[in-house]
Amino acid sequence: MLTKNSIIKLPGTLVLQARSPIPLYLLEKNQYPKWHKAQNKAAQNWLRASGLEAGSKSFLAIPGANGAIDRVVALYEKKPTPWQLADLPKNLAGGVYAIANEKDFTSRQLQDLCLGWALGQYQFSRYKKPSQAVNAAKLLCPSGVDTAHIASAASATFLVRDLINTPANDMGPDGLEQAARKLADACKASIKVIAGNDLLKKNYPLIHAVGRAAAEPPRLIDIEWGNPKYKRVTLVGKGVCFDTGGLDIKSADGMLLMKKDMGGAAHVLGLAQMIIAARLKLRLRVLIPAVENSISSNAFRPSDIIRARKGITVEIGNTDAEGRLVLADALTEACAQNPDLLIDCATLTGAARVALGTDLPALFCNDDKIAEELQKESIICADPLWRMPLWEGYRPMLDSKAADINNAPAGGYGGAITAALFLKEFIDPKVPWAHIDMMAWNIAAKPGRPQGGEAMGMRALFSLLQNRYGHA
Ligand code: BES
Ligand code: ZN
Ligand code: ZN
C-alpha cells in the first residue's frame, strides 16, 4: 500500500504525473523502419547519421528545433524483459520521460519496464556521495500498472542490496538486529531476540557455537506478523555477518566477499517487507540466526561434537560449513510450529555457484508442486531459480564415525546437494520446505543489476506466496 507514512515508497526515478514528459519510443527492431519513415526529414537524417540503424547504438535522443531533446527512440531485440531498457536512464539527460507507444505492451511488460528502470539506478551511498547524475532521468509510470507492487519490489530490493553492501563493521550481529527491529517497527510486527548465553539456556547450541568467538554475541532474531487465523509461513535466513571460515580459515580471496554471508537474512527481511506491504493472508514468522564466524580462543573447532537443538549430535568436519549449523537450530524451531510452508534463503555453498554460476540460485524442495510453481514464477518474474535434487544417494557422505552426522563431507563433490541434505535432517518431513542457496551478489554490473549485493529469487518467492495466500 502506498500511503504517506509508509516505508514503501515509489523510487525517485519513477513519477505518477508529469506536465510535458519527453516521449520515449520503445521499438522492437523490426518496428523501426516503419517508425523511421514517419519521422520528419531532419529527424530521419539525424537517425541515419547517428549509427542507430547500424546497430552500434541501441537508443538515440532526437533534438527539436531549439536543440533540446524532443523525443527518444530505443530499440530492443525481442520481447522486452525488465532489463532490456534498464541501462537507458543512466545514459539519458535529466528530465521526465514517458513511454509513447504504451499500446505495444501488456500492462505486465510496462510494469516490468518501470521496475527495471528503477532497479538499475540504485547506488550504495552510505559511505560515499552518489554521483550527481543519479535519479536524473525519471519515468512516468503508465496508467494501469501496479505501482504499489513496483514500489514494494524496488524498495525490498534496495533494502536487500543496502544490507548486503554494508560492511561487517556496521552490519555485524548488532547491525543486523537493528535492521530487523527497524523493519519490524515500521511494519508493526513483533520482534524477539535471544542472544549470547541465553541461546544455550533456550537450547540453540549450534547458533551459539558458531557465533561465540565474535565480539558481538550471536543471536536468534524472531519476527512475527499477521492474523493468527491464517496459515503460517516461516522464513529462515542465514545471517552470518562475516564468514572468516573460523579455524578452518578461508583464503584471502575466499574471504574477501564474506560480508555478504548474511545475504539470506537480507532476503527474508526484504521478502517479509513485501508480504506485509501486500498484506498477504498468512501468518508470518521470520527467523534469523545472526552470528559472525570468527576466530578466537573460544572458537568452536574442527572435530568438536555438539548436540543440536533437535537432539542429534553433529561432528564439526569444517568450521567453514557454519551456515548449515546455524540454520539447523533455526529450522528445528521453525518446524516445531508445523508451518504451511517453510522457506530458507542462504549463501550456503561455493559449490552451488560452481554448479549453476553466480546468477542462478539453486532451489531444493521436498514438494514437487511448490518447486514447479516457484520455477515457473521465477521465469515469469525474470528472477530465475533452478531446481537441484535432494539426492538421497549422497546422504552417506554426511555419516560420522563419532556422531550422528558430520557437517562437512570430505572431498566436496556435490557440495550444494550435501549441504541441502544436511539441512533436510532438521526438517519435519510433513512440512513443505524450499531451500534456496544463492550468491546474493553481482560480480559485475548488468543492466538493472549494479555490481554488489543483489536480491535473487525474492520476487519469484513473493509471486509464489501471492498465488497461494493472496486471497482469503
Ligand atoms: N559462506 C560460504 C559459502 C559461499 C562461498 C557462498 C562463496 C557463496 C560464495 C559457506 O559458509 C562456506 O564456506 N561453505 C563451504 C562449505 C565446505 C567447507 C563444506 C564451501 O562452500 O566451500
Ligand atoms: Zn563458511
Ligand atoms: Zn558462510
Short mmCIF file of C-alpha atoms and ligand atoms in Angstrom, two decimals, residues 238 243 245 250 258 261 293 319-323 348, ligand 2:
data_model
loop_
_atom_site.label_atom_id
_atom_site.label_comp_id
_atom_site.label_asym_id
_atom_site.label_seq_id
_atom_site.Cartn_x
_atom_site.Cartn_y
_atom_site.Cartn_z
CA LYS A 238 21.33 -17.29 7.08
CA ASP A 243 32.45 -15.60 7.47
CA GLY A 245 35.74 -19.65 7.88
CA LYS A 250 39.35 -19.15 4.42
CA MET A 258 32.14 -12.62 3.04
CA ASP A 261 27.18 -14.07 4.05
CA ASN A 293 32.02 -16.79 12.21
CA THR A 319 34.13 -24.75 10.83
CA ASP A 320 33.63 -23.07 7.45
CA ALA A 321 30.45 -25.09 6.94
CA GLU A 322 28.86 -22.84 9.59
CA GLY A 323 25.75 -21.72 7.70
CA LEU A 348 25.27 -21.63 1.79
ZN ZN B 2 31.72 -20.77 5.74
#
